[in-house]
mmCIF file of C-alpha atoms in Angstrom:
data_model
loop_
_atom_site.group_PDB
_atom_site.id
_atom_site.type_symbol
_atom_site.label_atom_id
_atom_site.label_comp_id
_atom_site.label_asym_id
_atom_site.label_seq_id
_atom_site.Cartn_x
_atom_site.Cartn_y
_atom_site.Cartn_z
ATOM 1 C CA MET A 1 86.840 83.549 106.971
ATOM 2 C CA GLY A 2 88.817 86.464 105.582
ATOM 3 C CA ARG A 3 88.508 90.123 106.455
ATOM 4 C CA THR A 4 85.804 92.346 105.027
ATOM 5 C CA TYR A 5 86.560 95.735 103.507
ATOM 6 C CA ILE A 6 83.708 98.249 103.486
ATOM 7 C CA VAL A 7 84.557 100.724 100.752
ATOM 8 C CA GLU A 8 83.232 104.184 99.945
ATOM 9 C CA GLU A 9 81.507 104.036 96.550
ATOM 10 C CA ALA A 10 83.530 107.053 95.434
ATOM 11 C CA VAL A 11 86.644 104.854 95.732
ATOM 12 C CA GLY A 12 85.124 102.351 93.322
ATOM 13 C CA GLN A 13 84.301 105.150 90.900
ATOM 14 C CA TYR A 14 87.838 106.502 91.177
ATOM 15 C CA LEU A 15 89.347 103.090 90.406
ATOM 16 C CA SER A 16 87.045 102.512 87.433
ATOM 17 C CA ASN A 17 87.920 105.930 85.977
ATOM 18 C CA ILE A 18 91.650 105.234 85.892
ATOM 19 C CA ASN A 19 92.773 104.850 82.291
ATOM 20 C CA LEU A 20 95.816 102.693 81.646
ATOM 21 C CA GLN A 21 96.556 104.646 78.450
ATOM 22 C CA GLY A 22 98.643 101.784 77.111
ATOM 23 C CA LYS A 23 100.574 101.201 80.334
ATOM 24 C CA ALA A 24 100.993 97.711 81.733
ATOM 25 C CA PHE A 25 99.526 98.781 85.080
ATOM 26 C CA VAL A 26 98.665 101.634 87.420
ATOM 27 C CA SER A 27 99.255 101.224 91.154
ATOM 28 C CA GLY A 28 98.427 103.250 94.239
ATOM 29 C CA LEU A 29 97.419 103.360 97.895
ATOM 30 C CA LEU A 30 94.271 102.455 99.803
ATOM 31 C CA ILE A 31 93.540 104.622 102.856
ATOM 32 C CA GLY A 32 91.122 104.101 105.728
ATOM 33 C CA GLN A 33 90.823 102.682 109.213
ATOM 34 C CA CYS A 34 90.785 99.281 110.879
ATOM 35 C CA SER A 35 88.425 97.637 113.320
ATOM 36 C CA SER A 36 88.487 94.177 114.832
ATOM 37 C CA GLN A 37 86.129 92.688 112.246
ATOM 38 C CA LYS A 38 86.119 95.064 109.268
ATOM 39 C CA ASP A 39 88.291 97.658 107.609
ATOM 40 C CA TYR A 40 86.925 100.831 106.053
ATOM 41 C CA VAL A 41 88.393 102.289 102.865
ATOM 42 C CA ILE A 42 87.551 105.950 102.304
ATOM 43 C CA LEU A 43 90.192 107.030 99.797
ATOM 44 C CA ALA A 44 92.394 105.669 97.015
ATOM 45 C CA THR A 45 95.229 107.550 95.339
ATOM 46 C CA ARG A 46 97.507 106.377 92.565
ATOM 47 C CA THR A 47 101.253 106.697 92.789
ATOM 48 C CA PRO A 48 102.389 109.781 90.839
ATOM 49 C CA PRO A 49 104.703 109.101 87.878
ATOM 50 C CA LYS A 50 108.328 110.097 88.066
ATOM 51 C CA GLU A 51 109.189 113.168 86.040
ATOM 52 C CA GLU A 52 112.019 111.334 84.324
ATOM 53 C CA GLN A 53 109.931 108.224 83.702
ATOM 54 C CA ASN A 54 110.266 106.896 80.168
ATOM 55 C CA GLU A 55 106.848 106.787 78.513
ATOM 56 C CA ASN A 56 107.714 104.006 76.089
ATOM 57 C CA LEU A 57 104.291 102.399 75.924
ATOM 58 C CA LYS A 58 105.315 99.445 73.772
ATOM 59 C CA HIS A 59 107.988 98.495 76.258
ATOM 60 C CA GLN A 60 105.548 98.856 79.167
ATOM 61 C CA GLN A 61 102.986 96.685 77.452
ATOM 62 C CA LYS A 62 105.486 93.840 77.270
ATOM 63 C CA ALA A 63 106.644 94.324 80.842
ATOM 64 C CA LYS A 64 105.011 92.603 83.769
ATOM 65 C CA LEU A 65 105.831 94.270 87.058
ATOM 66 C CA ASP A 66 109.459 94.966 86.257
ATOM 67 C CA ASN A 67 108.552 98.649 86.066
ATOM 68 C CA LEU A 68 106.974 98.732 89.530
ATOM 69 C CA ASP A 69 109.367 101.080 91.310
ATOM 70 C CA GLU A 70 109.203 99.808 94.891
ATOM 71 C CA GLU A 71 111.322 102.645 96.252
ATOM 72 C CA TRP A 72 109.216 105.316 94.549
ATOM 73 C CA ALA A 73 105.919 103.740 95.665
ATOM 74 C CA THR A 74 107.209 103.426 99.229
ATOM 75 C CA GLU A 75 108.232 107.091 99.298
ATOM 76 C CA HIS A 76 104.733 108.015 98.114
ATOM 77 C CA ALA A 77 103.303 105.983 101.004
ATOM 78 C CA ASN A 78 105.574 107.855 103.438
ATOM 79 C CA GLN A 79 104.472 111.219 102.074
ATOM 80 C CA VAL A 80 100.788 110.320 102.185
ATOM 81 C CA SER A 81 101.038 108.882 105.715
ATOM 82 C CA ARG A 82 102.140 112.350 106.900
ATOM 83 C CA MET A 83 98.853 113.688 105.571
ATOM 84 C CA LEU A 84 96.718 111.258 107.559
ATOM 85 C CA PRO A 85 95.213 112.092 110.953
ATOM 86 C CA GLY A 86 95.481 109.772 113.925
ATOM 87 C CA GLY A 87 93.339 106.706 113.275
ATOM 88 C CA LEU A 88 93.676 106.782 109.483
ATOM 89 C CA LEU A 89 96.225 104.467 107.916
ATOM 90 C CA VAL A 90 97.609 103.329 104.605
ATOM 91 C CA LEU A 91 95.729 100.034 104.560
ATOM 92 C CA GLY A 92 97.433 98.588 101.517
ATOM 93 C CA VAL A 93 97.886 98.936 97.779
ATOM 94 C CA PHE A 94 95.858 98.544 94.603
ATOM 95 C CA ILE A 95 96.921 97.718 91.072
ATOM 96 C CA ILE A 96 94.948 97.978 87.847
ATOM 97 C CA THR A 97 95.993 95.865 84.874
ATOM 98 C CA ALA A 98 94.537 94.898 81.513
ATOM 99 C CA LEU A 99 95.123 91.217 82.235
ATOM 100 C CA GLU A 100 94.342 88.971 85.154
ATOM 101 C CA MET A 101 97.179 88.689 87.581
ATOM 102 C CA GLY A 102 99.662 85.842 87.803
ATOM 103 C CA ASN A 103 101.918 84.820 90.673
ATOM 104 C CA ASP A 104 104.596 87.327 89.661
ATOM 105 C CA PHE A 105 102.126 90.184 90.125
ATOM 106 C CA GLN A 106 101.001 88.930 93.529
ATOM 107 C CA ASN A 107 104.572 88.411 94.741
ATOM 108 C CA ALA A 108 105.477 91.955 93.695
ATOM 109 C CA LEU A 109 102.479 93.393 95.558
ATOM 110 C CA ARG A 110 103.365 91.336 98.611
ATOM 111 C CA ARG A 111 106.895 92.727 98.654
ATOM 112 C CA LEU A 112 105.549 96.232 98.195
ATOM 113 C CA VAL A 113 103.115 95.966 101.130
ATOM 114 C CA PHE A 114 105.844 94.769 103.481
ATOM 115 C CA ALA A 115 108.330 97.391 102.246
ATOM 116 C CA MET A 116 105.815 100.202 102.754
ATOM 117 C CA GLU A 117 104.891 99.116 106.250
ATOM 118 C CA LYS A 118 108.533 98.738 107.273
ATOM 119 C CA SER A 119 109.376 102.212 105.985
ATOM 120 C CA MET A 120 106.380 103.898 107.649
ATOM 121 C CA ASN A 121 107.068 102.154 110.963
ATOM 122 C CA LYS A 122 110.594 103.589 111.053
ATOM 123 C CA ARG A 123 109.170 107.099 111.090
ATOM 124 C CA ARG A 124 106.621 106.542 113.837
ATOM 125 C CA LEU A 125 107.198 107.394 117.488
ATOM 126 C CA TRP A 126 104.736 104.700 118.542
ATOM 127 C CA ASN A 127 104.174 101.011 117.905
ATOM 128 C CA PHE A 128 101.084 99.007 117.138
ATOM 129 C CA THR A 129 99.825 96.864 120.011
ATOM 130 C CA GLU A 130 99.440 93.104 119.698
ATOM 131 C CA GLU A 131 95.655 93.499 119.817
ATOM 132 C CA GLU A 132 95.530 95.741 116.747
ATOM 133 C CA VAL A 133 94.847 94.531 113.237
ATOM 134 C CA SER A 134 98.080 93.538 111.493
ATOM 135 C CA GLU A 135 96.655 92.589 108.090
ATOM 136 C CA ARG A 136 97.210 94.811 105.053
ATOM 137 C CA VAL A 137 95.382 94.520 101.764
ATOM 138 C CA THR A 138 96.305 94.151 98.104
ATOM 139 C CA LEU A 139 93.594 94.825 95.548
ATOM 140 C CA HIS A 140 93.879 93.845 91.902
ATOM 141 C CA VAL A 141 91.384 95.224 89.381
ATOM 142 C CA CYS A 142 91.353 93.788 85.873
ATOM 143 C CA SER A 143 90.262 96.591 83.559
ATOM 144 C CA SER A 144 89.176 94.220 80.781
ATOM 145 C CA THR A 145 87.086 91.734 82.782
ATOM 146 C CA LYS A 146 86.211 94.125 85.674
ATOM 147 C CA LYS A 147 87.081 91.338 88.102
ATOM 148 C CA ILE A 148 88.366 92.274 91.564
ATOM 149 C CA PHE A 149 90.833 90.174 93.533
ATOM 150 C CA CYS A 150 91.233 91.187 97.175
ATOM 151 C CA ARG A 151 93.849 89.549 99.421
ATOM 152 C CA THR A 152 95.477 90.333 102.754
ATOM 153 C CA TYR A 153 98.860 89.690 104.392
ATOM 154 C CA ASP A 154 99.866 89.671 108.030
ATOM 155 C CA ILE A 155 102.639 92.261 108.240
ATOM 156 C CA HIS A 156 103.854 90.798 111.541
ATOM 157 C CA ASP A 157 104.664 87.526 109.781
ATOM 158 C CA PRO A 158 107.379 87.822 107.084
ATOM 159 C CA LYS A 159 106.321 84.398 105.771
ATOM 160 C CA SER A 160 102.652 85.320 105.634
ATOM 161 C CA SER A 161 100.722 83.901 102.691
ATOM 162 C CA ALA A 162 97.802 85.583 100.933
ATOM 163 C CA LYS A 163 94.327 85.283 102.437
ATOM 164 C CA PRO A 164 91.156 86.058 100.469
ATOM 165 C CA ALA A 165 89.092 89.036 101.639
ATOM 166 C CA ASP A 166 85.695 90.531 100.769
ATOM 167 C CA TRP A 167 85.477 93.921 99.046
ATOM 168 C CA LYS A 168 82.070 95.581 99.470
ATOM 169 C CA TYR A 169 81.009 99.063 98.382
ATOM 170 C CA GLN A 170 78.763 101.284 100.475
ATOM 171 C CA ASN A 171 77.342 104.685 99.654
ATOM 172 C CA GLY A 172 77.827 107.568 102.083
ATOM 173 C CA LEU A 173 80.499 105.861 104.156
ATOM 174 C CA SER A 174 82.212 109.157 104.983
ATOM 175 C CA THR A 175 79.247 111.357 105.875
ATOM 176 C CA SER A 176 77.541 112.628 109.072
ATOM 177 C CA TRP A 177 80.133 114.449 111.144
ATOM 178 C CA LEU A 178 79.942 116.481 114.354
ATOM 179 C CA SER A 179 82.539 118.980 115.574
ATOM 180 C CA LEU A 180 84.044 119.549 119.028
ATOM 181 C CA GLU A 181 86.942 121.699 120.238
ATOM 182 C CA CYS A 182 89.817 121.275 122.689
ATOM 183 C CA THR A 183 93.230 122.835 123.340
ATOM 184 C CA VAL A 184 96.680 121.322 123.188
ATOM 185 C CA HIS A 185 99.956 122.844 124.363
ATOM 186 C CA ILE A 186 103.321 121.314 123.506
ATOM 187 C CA ASN A 187 106.632 122.315 125.073
ATOM 188 C CA ILE A 188 109.438 119.799 124.690
ATOM 189 C CA HIS A 189 112.961 120.276 126.010
ATOM 190 C CA ILE A 190 115.553 117.762 124.817
ATOM 191 C CA PRO A 191 118.858 117.887 126.737
ATOM 192 C CA LEU A 192 121.948 116.592 124.964
ATOM 193 C CA SER A 193 124.405 114.514 126.952
ATOM 194 C CA THR A 194 128.163 114.794 126.491
ATOM 195 C CA THR A 195 128.170 111.408 124.775
ATOM 196 C CA SER A 196 125.718 112.577 122.120
ATOM 197 C CA VAL A 197 127.668 115.514 120.703
ATOM 198 C CA SER A 198 129.041 113.371 117.901
ATOM 199 C CA TYR A 199 125.510 112.592 116.689
ATOM 200 C CA THR A 200 123.644 114.773 114.247
ATOM 201 C CA LEU A 201 121.037 117.182 115.541
ATOM 202 C CA GLU A 202 118.391 115.172 113.721
ATOM 203 C CA LYS A 203 119.360 111.944 115.490
ATOM 204 C CA ASN A 204 119.520 113.660 118.889
ATOM 205 C CA THR A 205 116.114 115.210 118.334
ATOM 206 C CA LYS A 206 114.597 111.883 117.252
ATOM 207 C CA ASN A 207 116.029 110.146 120.334
ATOM 208 C CA GLY A 208 114.587 112.881 122.541
ATOM 209 C CA LEU A 209 111.194 112.618 120.874
ATOM 210 C CA VAL A 210 111.170 108.857 121.425
ATOM 211 C CA ARG A 211 111.599 109.416 125.176
ATOM 212 C CA TRP A 212 108.880 112.059 125.118
ATOM 213 C CA ALA A 213 106.566 109.760 123.147
ATOM 214 C CA LYS A 214 106.620 107.185 125.933
ATOM 215 C CA GLN A 215 105.313 109.818 128.332
ATOM 216 C CA ILE A 216 102.485 110.708 125.947
ATOM 217 C CA GLU A 217 101.548 107.065 125.365
ATOM 218 C CA ASN A 218 101.445 106.371 129.104
ATOM 219 C CA GLY A 219 99.401 109.493 129.812
ATOM 220 C CA VAL A 220 95.629 109.845 130.075
ATOM 221 C CA TYR A 221 93.274 112.488 128.745
ATOM 222 C CA LEU A 222 89.896 113.743 129.833
ATOM 223 C CA ILE A 223 86.666 113.893 127.858
ATOM 224 C CA ASN A 224 84.118 116.287 129.345
ATOM 225 C CA GLY A 225 86.321 116.509 132.408
ATOM 226 C CA GLN A 226 86.316 112.777 133.046
ATOM 227 C CA VAL A 227 88.768 109.953 132.432
ATOM 228 C CA LYS A 228 87.131 107.422 130.155
ATOM 229 C CA ASP A 229 86.704 103.818 131.255
ATOM 230 C CA GLU A 230 89.641 101.516 130.586
ATOM 231 C CA ASP A 231 87.533 99.432 128.215
ATOM 232 C CA CYS A 232 86.556 102.443 126.119
ATOM 233 C CA ASP A 233 87.568 102.027 122.475
ATOM 234 C CA LEU A 234 88.550 105.677 122.201
ATOM 235 C CA LEU A 235 91.164 105.164 124.892
ATOM 236 C CA GLU A 236 92.305 101.765 123.572
ATOM 237 C CA ARG A 237 92.905 103.022 119.984
ATOM 238 C CA GLN A 238 94.704 106.110 121.277
ATOM 239 C CA ALA A 239 94.119 107.894 117.980
ATOM 240 C CA MET A 240 94.411 111.336 119.575
ATOM 241 C CA LYS A 241 97.695 110.529 121.309
ATOM 242 C CA ARG A 242 99.133 109.111 118.130
ATOM 243 C CA ASP A 243 98.125 112.159 116.180
ATOM 244 C CA ILE A 244 100.024 114.354 118.637
ATOM 245 C CA LEU A 245 103.086 112.155 118.222
ATOM 246 C CA ASN A 246 102.736 112.040 114.434
ATOM 247 C CA THR A 247 102.422 115.761 113.873
ATOM 248 C CA VAL A 248 105.366 116.688 116.113
ATOM 249 C CA ALA A 249 107.599 114.034 114.533
ATOM 250 C CA ASP A 250 106.505 114.993 111.018
ATOM 251 C CA ARG A 251 107.174 118.691 111.607
ATOM 252 C CA CYS A 252 110.683 117.969 112.844
ATOM 253 C CA GLU A 253 111.373 115.571 109.975
ATOM 254 C CA ILE A 254 110.155 118.109 107.402
ATOM 255 C CA LEU A 255 112.313 120.796 108.997
ATOM 256 C CA PHE A 256 115.444 118.650 108.776
ATOM 257 C CA GLU A 257 114.651 117.788 105.158
ATOM 258 C CA ASP A 258 114.352 121.491 104.427
ATOM 259 C CA LEU A 259 117.669 122.213 106.152
ATOM 260 C CA LEU A 260 119.388 119.568 104.028
ATOM 261 C CA LEU A 261 117.951 121.025 100.845
ATOM 262 C CA ASN A 262 118.884 124.563 101.837
ATOM 263 C CA GLU A 263 122.175 124.140 103.654
ATOM 264 C CA VAL A 264 123.617 127.255 105.265
ATOM 265 C CA PRO A 265 127.139 127.851 106.677
ATOM 266 C CA GLU A 266 127.612 126.283 110.103
ATOM 267 C CA LYS A 267 127.268 128.477 113.177
ATOM 268 C CA LYS A 268 129.912 128.788 115.832
ATOM 269 C CA ASP A 269 129.433 126.547 118.859
ATOM 270 C CA SER A 270 128.448 129.482 121.057
ATOM 271 C CA GLU A 271 125.660 130.662 118.765
ATOM 272 C CA LYS A 272 122.046 129.546 119.001
ATOM 273 C CA GLU A 273 120.006 128.753 115.947
ATOM 274 C CA PHE A 274 116.249 129.174 115.668
ATOM 275 C CA HIS A 275 114.211 127.248 113.140
ATOM 276 C CA ILE A 276 110.498 127.696 112.618
ATOM 277 C CA LEU A 277 108.573 124.437 112.335
ATOM 278 C CA PRO A 278 106.049 124.251 109.495
ATOM 279 C CA HIS A 279 102.369 125.038 110.032
ATOM 280 C CA ARG A 280 99.683 122.463 109.504
ATOM 281 C CA VAL A 281 97.282 122.937 106.604
ATOM 282 C CA PHE A 282 94.017 121.012 106.334
ATOM 283 C CA VAL A 283 91.858 120.109 103.367
ATOM 284 C CA PRO A 284 88.696 117.980 103.136
ATOM 285 C CA ILE A 285 88.599 114.806 101.103
ATOM 286 C CA PRO A 286 86.573 115.656 97.975
ATOM 287 C CA GLY A 287 82.931 114.859 98.619
ATOM 288 C CA SER A 288 83.527 114.442 102.339
ATOM 289 C CA THR A 289 84.091 116.494 105.476
ATOM 290 C CA ILE A 290 86.978 114.272 106.582
ATOM 291 C CA MET A 291 90.104 116.417 106.735
ATOM 292 C CA LEU A 292 93.587 115.490 105.608
ATOM 293 C CA CYS A 293 96.624 117.661 106.269
ATOM 294 C CA ASP A 294 99.949 118.868 104.972
ATOM 295 C CA TYR A 295 102.647 121.190 106.287
ATOM 296 C CA LYS A 296 103.850 124.548 104.986
ATOM 297 C CA PHE A 297 106.629 126.947 105.766
ATOM 298 C CA GLY A 298 105.868 130.649 105.886
ATOM 299 C CA ASP A 299 107.235 131.378 102.409
ATOM 300 C CA GLU A 300 105.218 128.669 100.637
ATOM 301 C CA SER A 301 102.230 129.867 98.632
ATOM 302 C CA ALA A 302 98.700 128.509 98.651
ATOM 303 C CA GLU A 303 99.211 127.414 95.042
ATOM 304 C CA GLU A 304 102.227 125.308 96.048
ATOM 305 C CA MET A 305 100.238 123.664 98.831
ATOM 306 C CA ARG A 306 97.325 122.939 96.515
ATOM 307 C CA ASP A 307 99.621 121.424 93.893
ATOM 308 C CA HIS A 308 101.258 119.172 96.475
ATOM 309 C CA PHE A 309 97.864 117.946 97.697
ATOM 310 C CA ILE A 310 96.854 117.176 94.124
ATOM 311 C CA GLU A 311 100.132 115.385 93.373
ATOM 312 C CA MET A 312 99.968 113.212 96.491
ATOM 313 C CA LEU A 313 96.206 112.508 96.565
ATOM 314 C CA ASP A 314 95.343 112.629 92.835
ATOM 315 C CA HIS A 315 92.151 114.567 93.612
ATOM 316 C CA MET A 316 91.296 118.099 92.567
ATOM 317 C CA ILE A 317 91.747 120.580 95.423
ATOM 318 C CA GLN A 318 90.662 124.216 95.378
ATOM 319 C CA ILE A 319 92.770 126.908 97.013
ATOM 320 C CA GLU A 320 89.744 128.083 98.996
ATOM 321 C CA ASP A 321 89.525 124.589 100.554
ATOM 322 C CA LEU A 322 92.907 125.005 102.259
ATOM 323 C CA GLU A 323 92.626 125.711 105.968
ATOM 324 C CA ILE A 324 95.817 126.815 107.709
ATOM 325 C CA ALA A 325 95.880 125.685 111.324
ATOM 326 C CA GLU A 326 95.102 128.534 113.708
ATOM 327 C CA GLU A 327 98.239 128.423 115.794
ATOM 328 C CA ILE A 328 98.322 131.118 118.453
ATOM 329 C CA ASN A 329 102.094 130.932 118.699
ATOM 330 C CA THR A 330 104.657 129.971 116.094
ATOM 331 C CA ALA A 331 106.306 126.652 116.860
ATOM 332 C CA CYS A 332 110.061 126.768 116.717
ATOM 333 C CA MET A 333 113.043 124.543 117.282
ATOM 334 C CA ARG A 334 116.010 126.125 118.970
ATOM 335 C CA TYR A 335 119.347 124.707 119.926
ATOM 336 C CA SER A 336 122.754 125.711 121.086
ATOM 337 C CA VAL A 337 125.333 123.538 119.384
ATOM 338 C CA ASN A 338 126.686 120.731 121.614
ATOM 339 C CA THR A 339 124.558 121.802 124.571
ATOM 340 C CA GLU A 340 120.821 121.418 124.114
ATOM 341 C CA ALA A 341 117.962 121.048 121.686
ATOM 342 C CA SER A 342 114.368 121.945 122.410
ATOM 343 C CA LEU A 343 111.018 122.118 120.661
ATOM 344 C CA ASP A 344 108.869 124.932 122.019
ATOM 345 C CA SER A 345 105.488 126.320 121.148
ATOM 346 C CA THR A 346 106.611 129.880 121.916
ATOM 347 C CA ASP A 347 109.567 132.178 121.605
ATOM 348 C CA ASP A 348 111.201 133.417 124.797
ATOM 349 C CA GLU A 349 109.738 136.876 124.266
ATOM 350 C CA HIS A 350 106.131 135.708 124.310
ATOM 351 C CA PRO A 351 104.063 134.098 127.080
ATOM 352 C CA GLU A 352 102.951 130.547 126.551
ATOM 353 C CA LYS A 353 99.364 130.090 125.399
ATOM 354 C CA PRO A 354 97.261 126.999 124.710
ATOM 355 C CA ILE A 355 96.710 125.941 121.121
ATOM 356 C CA LYS A 356 93.215 125.629 119.766
ATOM 357 C CA THR A 357 92.256 122.163 118.588
ATOM 358 C CA ARG A 358 89.136 121.012 116.784
ATOM 359 C CA ILE A 359 87.788 117.516 117.231
ATOM 360 C CA ILE A 360 85.321 116.065 114.757
ATOM 361 C CA LEU A 361 83.088 113.076 115.456
ATOM 362 C CA LYS A 362 81.614 110.957 112.732
ATOM 363 C CA ILE A 363 78.370 109.046 113.375
ATOM 364 C CA GLN A 364 78.256 106.013 111.097
ATOM 365 C CA GLN A 365 74.550 105.178 111.190
ATOM 366 C CA ASN A 366 74.473 102.281 108.728
ATOM 367 C CA ILE A 367 77.329 100.224 110.174
ATOM 368 C CA GLY A 368 77.132 101.186 113.835
ATOM 369 C CA VAL A 369 80.490 102.936 113.921
ATOM 370 C CA ILE A 370 81.303 106.263 115.533
ATOM 371 C CA ALA A 371 84.556 107.834 114.391
ATOM 372 C CA ALA A 372 86.268 110.648 116.264
ATOM 373 C CA VAL A 373 88.511 113.026 114.347
ATOM 374 C CA ALA A 374 90.703 115.500 116.197
ATOM 375 C CA VAL A 375 91.964 118.387 114.100
ATOM 376 C CA ALA A 376 94.897 119.612 116.124
ATOM 377 C CA VAL A 377 96.851 122.656 115.433
ATOM 378 C CA LEU A 378 100.370 122.357 116.797
ATOM 379 C CA ALA A 379 100.236 118.919 118.310
ATOM 380 C CA ALA A 380 97.040 117.050 117.540
ATOM 381 C CA GLY A 381 95.913 116.770 113.976
ATOM 382 C CA ILE A 382 92.730 115.205 112.722
ATOM 383 C CA SER A 383 92.266 112.158 114.898
ATOM 384 C CA PHE A 384 90.046 109.621 113.186
ATOM 385 C CA HIS A 385 88.666 106.878 115.407
ATOM 386 C CA TYR A 386 85.802 104.482 115.814
ATOM 387 C CA PHE A 387 83.664 102.684 118.389
ATOM 388 C CA SER A 388 82.803 99.194 117.222
ATOM 389 C CA ASP A 389 79.273 98.009 117.889
#
């Protein structure tokens, strides 16, 4: 018996509205959450075309999957995974073709699923447990016959073969949400040893964050002032902890990418450098109250943020939908070359204050699932989670 995928009807409408426009295929990502018995797909987004992509339609019509740019599709998956709250994952990929799929198509999708998962895992500060679902999905939609072929692969097994899976649509999958609030304060100090001075600041910071991540993963948190039972799904899935780890790691990674793109002359060893980490910006999935996120530096405009959301998610976003995280203090990274690196939530001149965090709970009445979403500001982002019935 294969896995069952419960899919928001809006996803089916999105897939059916994609026009090949003479292309051999259109591919993209499937986003949602896993449970022990079923997976839930709440969003699909096609991979954006490269600007320099040659639009020779006759050539594409003759091609099979030779034009499937694995590197480009994997980078899109990395970018989108940054926008997902704790508990939401890139569950797999879809492809739409005018013809039914042969073995070459399926082999290409298999390689793509494994490449995406490998790339996303490299960026994470945490690892999946053995008890968690390790299957990822490939969906093929034939635009001419309207047939759907849904298969899964075990990403823990490099030799995994395709397994059939059920694909079922359900209306109102992403409705009925409640909102809670909490506070999160992050102050990380990363000392640099004398043996690490030859490493780049980025590598030293990543190593320090890995050590810090173990402390977060081994920690506990309170709900209504009480530690939840050990068998509680909310504790087992650790969506809130993972969101804290994700958003801190993503902010640092984005900062280093920005520094590479905008290189400045090196400072003397005795000088300290201060770098402001990007703020988190939230936006609801169209037709839903589920929030996704992105990150912005102070000089980026709302129009730039909106355009990036649209490019990555392939859904229309309005500027008024953007919600910049209400961070009481500006997060910054400071370091003195060859001596220390630290990630603080405050500058030295200001007292430390807690950071406001919003948690959203989803009550899934039809399928007996309760999902918890934590919208964190500095550390926790939207944490999407479920209780299985």
